[in-house]
mmCIF file of C-alpha atoms in Angstrom:
data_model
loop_
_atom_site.group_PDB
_atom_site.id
_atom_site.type_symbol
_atom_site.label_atom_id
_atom_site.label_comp_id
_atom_site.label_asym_id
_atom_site.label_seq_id
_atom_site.Cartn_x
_atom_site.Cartn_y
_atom_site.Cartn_z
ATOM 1 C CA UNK A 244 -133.997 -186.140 109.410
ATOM 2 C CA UNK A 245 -137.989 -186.041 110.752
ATOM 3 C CA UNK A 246 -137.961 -183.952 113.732
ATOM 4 C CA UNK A 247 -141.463 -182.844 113.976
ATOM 5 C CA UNK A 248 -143.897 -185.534 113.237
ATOM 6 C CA UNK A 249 -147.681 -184.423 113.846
ATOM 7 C CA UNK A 250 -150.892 -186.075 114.776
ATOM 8 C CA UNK A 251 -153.252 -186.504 113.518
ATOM 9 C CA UNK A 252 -152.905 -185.783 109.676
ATOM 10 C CA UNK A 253 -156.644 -184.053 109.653
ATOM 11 C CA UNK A 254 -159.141 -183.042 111.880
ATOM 12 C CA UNK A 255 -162.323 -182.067 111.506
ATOM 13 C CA UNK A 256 -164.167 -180.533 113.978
ATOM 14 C CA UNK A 257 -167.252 -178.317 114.537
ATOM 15 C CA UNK A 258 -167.280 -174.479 115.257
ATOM 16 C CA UNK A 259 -167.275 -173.890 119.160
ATOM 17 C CA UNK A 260 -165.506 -177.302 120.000
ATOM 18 C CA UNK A 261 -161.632 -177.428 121.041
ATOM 19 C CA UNK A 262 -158.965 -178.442 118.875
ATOM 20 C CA UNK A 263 -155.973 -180.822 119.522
ATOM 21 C CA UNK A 264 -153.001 -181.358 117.723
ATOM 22 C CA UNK A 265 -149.712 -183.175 118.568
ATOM 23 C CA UNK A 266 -145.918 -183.264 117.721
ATOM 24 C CA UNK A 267 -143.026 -185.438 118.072
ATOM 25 C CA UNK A 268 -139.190 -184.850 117.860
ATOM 26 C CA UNK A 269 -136.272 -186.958 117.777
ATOM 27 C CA UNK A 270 -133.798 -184.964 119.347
ATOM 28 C CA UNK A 271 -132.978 -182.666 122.031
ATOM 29 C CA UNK A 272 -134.389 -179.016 121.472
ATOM 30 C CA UNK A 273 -134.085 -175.297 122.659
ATOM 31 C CA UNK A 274 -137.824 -174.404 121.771
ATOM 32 C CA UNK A 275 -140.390 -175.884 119.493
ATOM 33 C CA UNK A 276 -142.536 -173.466 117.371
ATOM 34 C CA UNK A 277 -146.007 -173.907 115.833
ATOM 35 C CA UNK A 278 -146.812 -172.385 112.565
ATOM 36 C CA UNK A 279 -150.155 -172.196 110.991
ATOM 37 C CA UNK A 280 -150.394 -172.271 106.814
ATOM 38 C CA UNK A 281 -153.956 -171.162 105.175
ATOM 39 C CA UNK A 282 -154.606 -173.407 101.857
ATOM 40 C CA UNK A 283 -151.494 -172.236 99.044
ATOM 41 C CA UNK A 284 -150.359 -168.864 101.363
ATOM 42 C CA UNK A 285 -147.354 -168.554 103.516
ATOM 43 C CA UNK A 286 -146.316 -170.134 106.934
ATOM 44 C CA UNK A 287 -147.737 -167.995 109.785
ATOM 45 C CA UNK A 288 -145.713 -167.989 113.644
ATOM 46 C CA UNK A 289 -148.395 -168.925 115.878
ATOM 47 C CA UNK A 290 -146.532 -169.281 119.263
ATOM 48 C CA UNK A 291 -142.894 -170.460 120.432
ATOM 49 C CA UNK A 292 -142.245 -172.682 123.477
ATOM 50 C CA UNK A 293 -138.820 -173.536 125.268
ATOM 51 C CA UNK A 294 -137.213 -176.543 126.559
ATOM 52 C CA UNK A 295 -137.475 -175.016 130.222
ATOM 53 C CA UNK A 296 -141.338 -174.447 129.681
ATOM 54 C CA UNK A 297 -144.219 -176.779 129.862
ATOM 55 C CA UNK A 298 -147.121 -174.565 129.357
ATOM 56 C CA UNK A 299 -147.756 -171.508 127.595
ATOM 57 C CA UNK A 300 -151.390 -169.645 126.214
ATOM 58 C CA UNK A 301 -151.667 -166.839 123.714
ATOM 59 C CA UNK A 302 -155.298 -166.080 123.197
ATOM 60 C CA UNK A 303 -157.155 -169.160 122.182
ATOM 61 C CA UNK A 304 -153.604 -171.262 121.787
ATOM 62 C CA UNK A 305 -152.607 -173.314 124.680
ATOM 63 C CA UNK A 306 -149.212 -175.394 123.710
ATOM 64 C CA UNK A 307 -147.638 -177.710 126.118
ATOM 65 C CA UNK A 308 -144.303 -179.263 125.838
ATOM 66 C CA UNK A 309 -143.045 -182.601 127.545
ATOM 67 C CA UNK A 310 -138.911 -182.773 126.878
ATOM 68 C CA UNK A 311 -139.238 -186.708 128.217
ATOM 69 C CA UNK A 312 -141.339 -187.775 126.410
ATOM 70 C CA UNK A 313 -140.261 -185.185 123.228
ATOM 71 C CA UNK A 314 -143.460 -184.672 122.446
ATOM 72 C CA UNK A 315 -146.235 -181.245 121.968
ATOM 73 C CA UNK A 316 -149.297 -180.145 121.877
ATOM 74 C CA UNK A 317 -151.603 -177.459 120.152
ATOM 75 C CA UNK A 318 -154.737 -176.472 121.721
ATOM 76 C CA UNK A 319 -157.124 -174.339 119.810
ATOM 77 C CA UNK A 320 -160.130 -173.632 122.111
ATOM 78 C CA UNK A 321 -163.453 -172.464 120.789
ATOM 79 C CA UNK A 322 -162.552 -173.123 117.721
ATOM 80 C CA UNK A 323 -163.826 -170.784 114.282
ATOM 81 C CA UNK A 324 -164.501 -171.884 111.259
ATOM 82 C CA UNK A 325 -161.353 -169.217 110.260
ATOM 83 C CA UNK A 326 -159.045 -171.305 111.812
ATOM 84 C CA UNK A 327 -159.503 -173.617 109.341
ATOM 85 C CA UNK A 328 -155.697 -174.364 108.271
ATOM 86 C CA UNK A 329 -152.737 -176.892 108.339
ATOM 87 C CA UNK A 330 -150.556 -176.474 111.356
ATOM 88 C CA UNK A 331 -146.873 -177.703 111.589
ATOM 89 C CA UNK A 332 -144.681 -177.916 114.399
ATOM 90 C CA UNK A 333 -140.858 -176.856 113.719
ATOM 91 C CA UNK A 334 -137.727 -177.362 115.830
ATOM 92 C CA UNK A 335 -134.724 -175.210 115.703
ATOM 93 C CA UNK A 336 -134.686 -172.390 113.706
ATOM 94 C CA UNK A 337 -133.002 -168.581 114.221
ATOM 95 C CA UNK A 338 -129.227 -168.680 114.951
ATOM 96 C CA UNK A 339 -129.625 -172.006 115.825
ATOM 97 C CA UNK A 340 -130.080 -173.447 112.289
ATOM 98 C CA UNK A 341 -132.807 -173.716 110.053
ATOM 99 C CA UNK A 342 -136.137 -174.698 111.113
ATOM 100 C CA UNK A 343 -137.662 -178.413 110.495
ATOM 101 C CA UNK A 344 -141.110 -179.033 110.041
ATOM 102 C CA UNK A 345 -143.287 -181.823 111.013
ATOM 103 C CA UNK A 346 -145.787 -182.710 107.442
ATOM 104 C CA UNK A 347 -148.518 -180.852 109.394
ATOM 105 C CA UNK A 348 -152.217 -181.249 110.470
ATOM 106 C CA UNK A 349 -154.319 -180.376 108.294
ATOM 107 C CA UNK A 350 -157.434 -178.635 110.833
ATOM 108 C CA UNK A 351 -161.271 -178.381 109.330
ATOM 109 C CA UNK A 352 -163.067 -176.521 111.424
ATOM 110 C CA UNK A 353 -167.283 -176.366 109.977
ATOM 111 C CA UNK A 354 -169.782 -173.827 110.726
ATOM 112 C CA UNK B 300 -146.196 -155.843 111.810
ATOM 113 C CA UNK B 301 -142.949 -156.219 108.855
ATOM 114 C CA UNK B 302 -142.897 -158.351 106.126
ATOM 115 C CA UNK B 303 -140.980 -160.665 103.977
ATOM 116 C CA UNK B 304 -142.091 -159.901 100.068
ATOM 117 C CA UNK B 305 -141.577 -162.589 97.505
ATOM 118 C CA UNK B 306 -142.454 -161.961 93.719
ATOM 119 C CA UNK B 307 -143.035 -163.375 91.874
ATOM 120 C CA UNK B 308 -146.428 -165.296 93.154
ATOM 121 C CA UNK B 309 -146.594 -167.890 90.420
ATOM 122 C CA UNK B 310 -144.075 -168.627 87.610
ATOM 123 C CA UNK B 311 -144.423 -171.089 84.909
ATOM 124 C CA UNK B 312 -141.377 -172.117 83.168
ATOM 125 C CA UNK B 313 -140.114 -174.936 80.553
ATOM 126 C CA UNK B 314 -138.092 -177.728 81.804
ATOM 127 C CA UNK B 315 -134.747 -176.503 81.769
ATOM 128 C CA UNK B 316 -135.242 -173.200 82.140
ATOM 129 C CA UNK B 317 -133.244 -170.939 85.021
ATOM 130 C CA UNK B 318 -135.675 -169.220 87.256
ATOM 131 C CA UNK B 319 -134.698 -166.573 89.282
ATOM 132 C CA UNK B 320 -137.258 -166.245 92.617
ATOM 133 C CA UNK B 321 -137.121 -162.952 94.683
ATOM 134 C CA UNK B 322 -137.682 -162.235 97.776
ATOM 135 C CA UNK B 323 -136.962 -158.763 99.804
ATOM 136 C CA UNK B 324 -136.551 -159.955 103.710
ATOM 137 C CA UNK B 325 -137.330 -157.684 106.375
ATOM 138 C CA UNK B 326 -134.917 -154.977 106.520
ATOM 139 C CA UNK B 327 -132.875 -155.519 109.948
ATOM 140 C CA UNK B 328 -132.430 -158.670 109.438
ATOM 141 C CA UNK B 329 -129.611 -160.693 109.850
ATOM 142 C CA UNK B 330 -130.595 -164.550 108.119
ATOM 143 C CA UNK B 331 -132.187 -165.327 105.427
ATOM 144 C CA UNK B 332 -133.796 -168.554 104.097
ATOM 145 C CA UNK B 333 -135.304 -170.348 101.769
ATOM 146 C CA UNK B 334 -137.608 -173.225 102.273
ATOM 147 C CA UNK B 335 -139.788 -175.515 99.283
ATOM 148 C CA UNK B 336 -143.328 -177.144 99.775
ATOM 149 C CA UNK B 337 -144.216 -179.962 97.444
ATOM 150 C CA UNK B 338 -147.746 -179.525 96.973
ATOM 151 C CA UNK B 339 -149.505 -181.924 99.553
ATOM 152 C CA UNK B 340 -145.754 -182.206 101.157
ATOM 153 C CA UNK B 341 -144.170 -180.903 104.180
ATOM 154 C CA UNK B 342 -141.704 -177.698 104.051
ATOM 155 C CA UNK B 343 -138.433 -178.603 103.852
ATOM 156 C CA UNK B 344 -135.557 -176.487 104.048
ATOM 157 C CA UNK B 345 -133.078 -175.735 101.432
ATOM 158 C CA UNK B 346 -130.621 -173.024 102.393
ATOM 159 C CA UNK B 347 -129.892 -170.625 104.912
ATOM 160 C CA UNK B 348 -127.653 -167.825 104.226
ATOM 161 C CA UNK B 349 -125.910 -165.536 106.856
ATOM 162 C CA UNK B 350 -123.197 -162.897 106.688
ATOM 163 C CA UNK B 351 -122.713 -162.943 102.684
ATOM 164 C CA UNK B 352 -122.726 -166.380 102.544
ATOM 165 C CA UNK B 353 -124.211 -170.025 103.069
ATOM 166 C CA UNK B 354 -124.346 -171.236 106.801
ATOM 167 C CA UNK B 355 -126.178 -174.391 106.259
ATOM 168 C CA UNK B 356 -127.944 -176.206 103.559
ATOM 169 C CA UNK B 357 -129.991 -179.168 102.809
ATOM 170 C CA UNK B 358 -129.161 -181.973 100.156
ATOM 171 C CA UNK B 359 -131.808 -180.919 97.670
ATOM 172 C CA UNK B 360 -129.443 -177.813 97.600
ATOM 173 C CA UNK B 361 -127.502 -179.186 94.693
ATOM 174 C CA UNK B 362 -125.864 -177.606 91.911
ATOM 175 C CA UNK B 363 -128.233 -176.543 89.928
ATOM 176 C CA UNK B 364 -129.078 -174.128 93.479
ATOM 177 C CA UNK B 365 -127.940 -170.727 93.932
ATOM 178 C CA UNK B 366 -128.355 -168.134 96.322
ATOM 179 C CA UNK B 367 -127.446 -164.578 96.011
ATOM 180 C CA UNK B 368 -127.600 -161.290 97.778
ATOM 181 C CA UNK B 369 -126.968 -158.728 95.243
ATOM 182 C CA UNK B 370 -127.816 -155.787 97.569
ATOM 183 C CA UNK B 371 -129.054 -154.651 100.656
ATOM 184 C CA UNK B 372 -132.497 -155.615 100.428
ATOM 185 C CA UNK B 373 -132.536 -158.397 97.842
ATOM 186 C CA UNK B 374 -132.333 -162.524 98.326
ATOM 187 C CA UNK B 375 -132.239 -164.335 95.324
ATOM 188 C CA UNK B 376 -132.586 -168.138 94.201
ATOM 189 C CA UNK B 377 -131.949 -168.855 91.375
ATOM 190 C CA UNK B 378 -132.420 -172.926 89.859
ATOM 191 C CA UNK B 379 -130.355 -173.181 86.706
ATOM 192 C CA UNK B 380 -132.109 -176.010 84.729
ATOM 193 C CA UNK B 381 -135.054 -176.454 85.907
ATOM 194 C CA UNK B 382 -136.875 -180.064 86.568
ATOM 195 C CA UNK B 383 -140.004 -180.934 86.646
ATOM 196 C CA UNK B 384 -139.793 -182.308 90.367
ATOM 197 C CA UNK B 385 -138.711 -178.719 91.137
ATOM 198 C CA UNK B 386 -141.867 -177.486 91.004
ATOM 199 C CA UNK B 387 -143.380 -176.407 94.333
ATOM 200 C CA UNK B 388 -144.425 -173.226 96.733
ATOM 201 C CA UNK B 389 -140.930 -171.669 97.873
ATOM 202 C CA UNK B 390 -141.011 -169.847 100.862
ATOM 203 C CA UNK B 391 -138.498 -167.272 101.625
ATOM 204 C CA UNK B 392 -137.919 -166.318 105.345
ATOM 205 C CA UNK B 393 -135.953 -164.274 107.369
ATOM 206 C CA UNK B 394 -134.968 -163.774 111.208
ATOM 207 C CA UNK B 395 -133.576 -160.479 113.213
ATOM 208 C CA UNK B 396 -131.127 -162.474 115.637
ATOM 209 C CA UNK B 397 -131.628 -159.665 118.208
ATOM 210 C CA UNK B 398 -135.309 -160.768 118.921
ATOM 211 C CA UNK B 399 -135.939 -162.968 121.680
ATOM 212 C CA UNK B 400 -137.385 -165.533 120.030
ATOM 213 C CA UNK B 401 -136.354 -167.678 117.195
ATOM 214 C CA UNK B 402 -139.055 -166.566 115.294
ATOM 215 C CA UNK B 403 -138.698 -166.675 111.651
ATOM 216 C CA UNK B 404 -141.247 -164.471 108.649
ATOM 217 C CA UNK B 405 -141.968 -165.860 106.205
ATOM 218 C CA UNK B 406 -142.740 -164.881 102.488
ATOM 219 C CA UNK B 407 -145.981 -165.603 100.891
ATOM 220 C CA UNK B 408 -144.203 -167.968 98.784
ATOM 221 C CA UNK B 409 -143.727 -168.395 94.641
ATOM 222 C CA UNK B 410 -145.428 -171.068 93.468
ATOM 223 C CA UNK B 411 -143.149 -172.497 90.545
ATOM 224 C CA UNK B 412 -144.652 -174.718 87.756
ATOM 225 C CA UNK B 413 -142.130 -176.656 85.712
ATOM 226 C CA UNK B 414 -143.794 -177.959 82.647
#
């Protein structure tokens, strides 16, 4: 089934300025994760967010998460032209099952 | 920080063909995974494997699938015949089940060509 579905599909953005990205789910959730995949390498764990949480930063990442309206957010602030990457959202996951992915946003960030 | 090691990075192989991918998760761990990437595609999961066997698993999982734990530090897939829609990254992850998170690692991937 889709469970993460991300907008938008690419984004391209200058150096400096703030990056958004968003995700939608179909069903209910106990935590939403956001992974981060640089062009043909592996999936990176960027930052995990529960059902009971609406906020949470970890350096430069701000993700929010609204369980009515099943839907989150990725904030890159100040962004670098190393963050340059595709970004997928992903539901489930650990003993809970395996982990579904959205298809990603694919993030262009130019010097 | 640990990591999950996949080898190899890129295989090429003749339509039907087995292929065996390889991936050593991280050593405490508990669940083990393997995911696929279509170029261009999303990552979708194919199996997840838990106590010496296979918890859950996806319907591209068919026959020609197999998943195998041969020792304590191996996980194995191996694809029978392979197809030439088989080709794609696969990812191999694991998780710990004692963290606090449900944070899984993930492999660097074997990119698999099917020609």
């Amino acid at each position: 089934s889709q469970q993460g579905e991300e907008d938008p599909q690419a984004l391209s953005i200058q150096e400096g300025e703030n990056a958004t990205m968003n995700c939608s789910y179909k069903t209910s959730i106990n935590n939403l994760q956001w992974y981060r995949q640089n062009s043909g390498r592996g999936l990176v764990h960027l930052i995990l967010i529960r059902s009971n949480e609406r906020e949470k930063h970890s350096g430069r990442l701000r993700v929010t998460l609204d369980t009515s309206k099943k839907s989150s957010s990725l904030l890159i602030t100040a962004s670098r032209a190393a963050d340059t990457a595709s970004y997928f959202c992903a539901t489930g996951g650990g003993s809970q099952g395996n982990l579904i992915f959205g298809k990603g946003t694919k993030l262009s960030v130019k010097p | 920080e640990p990591e999950v090691t996949q080898t190899p990075s890129h295989q090429v192989t003749q339509m039907g063909q087995e292929v065996i991918l390889r991936c050593v998760p991280i050593s405490n761990h508990l669940y083990f995974y393997w995911y696929r990437q279509i170029l261009g595609q999303k990552v979708e999961f194919l199996v997840s494997f838990y106590n010496n066997e296979i918890s859950e698993k996806s319907e591209i999982f068919d026959d020609q699938f197999s998943v195998e734990r041969p020792d304590g530090s191996n996980f194995t897939l191996k694809i029978r015949s392979t197809k030439l829609e088989d080709s794609a990254m696969y990812f191999c992850a694991s998780y710990g089940a004692y963290s606090t998170n449900e944070k899984l690692f993930f492999g660097s991937g074997t990119q698999l060509s099917v020609l």
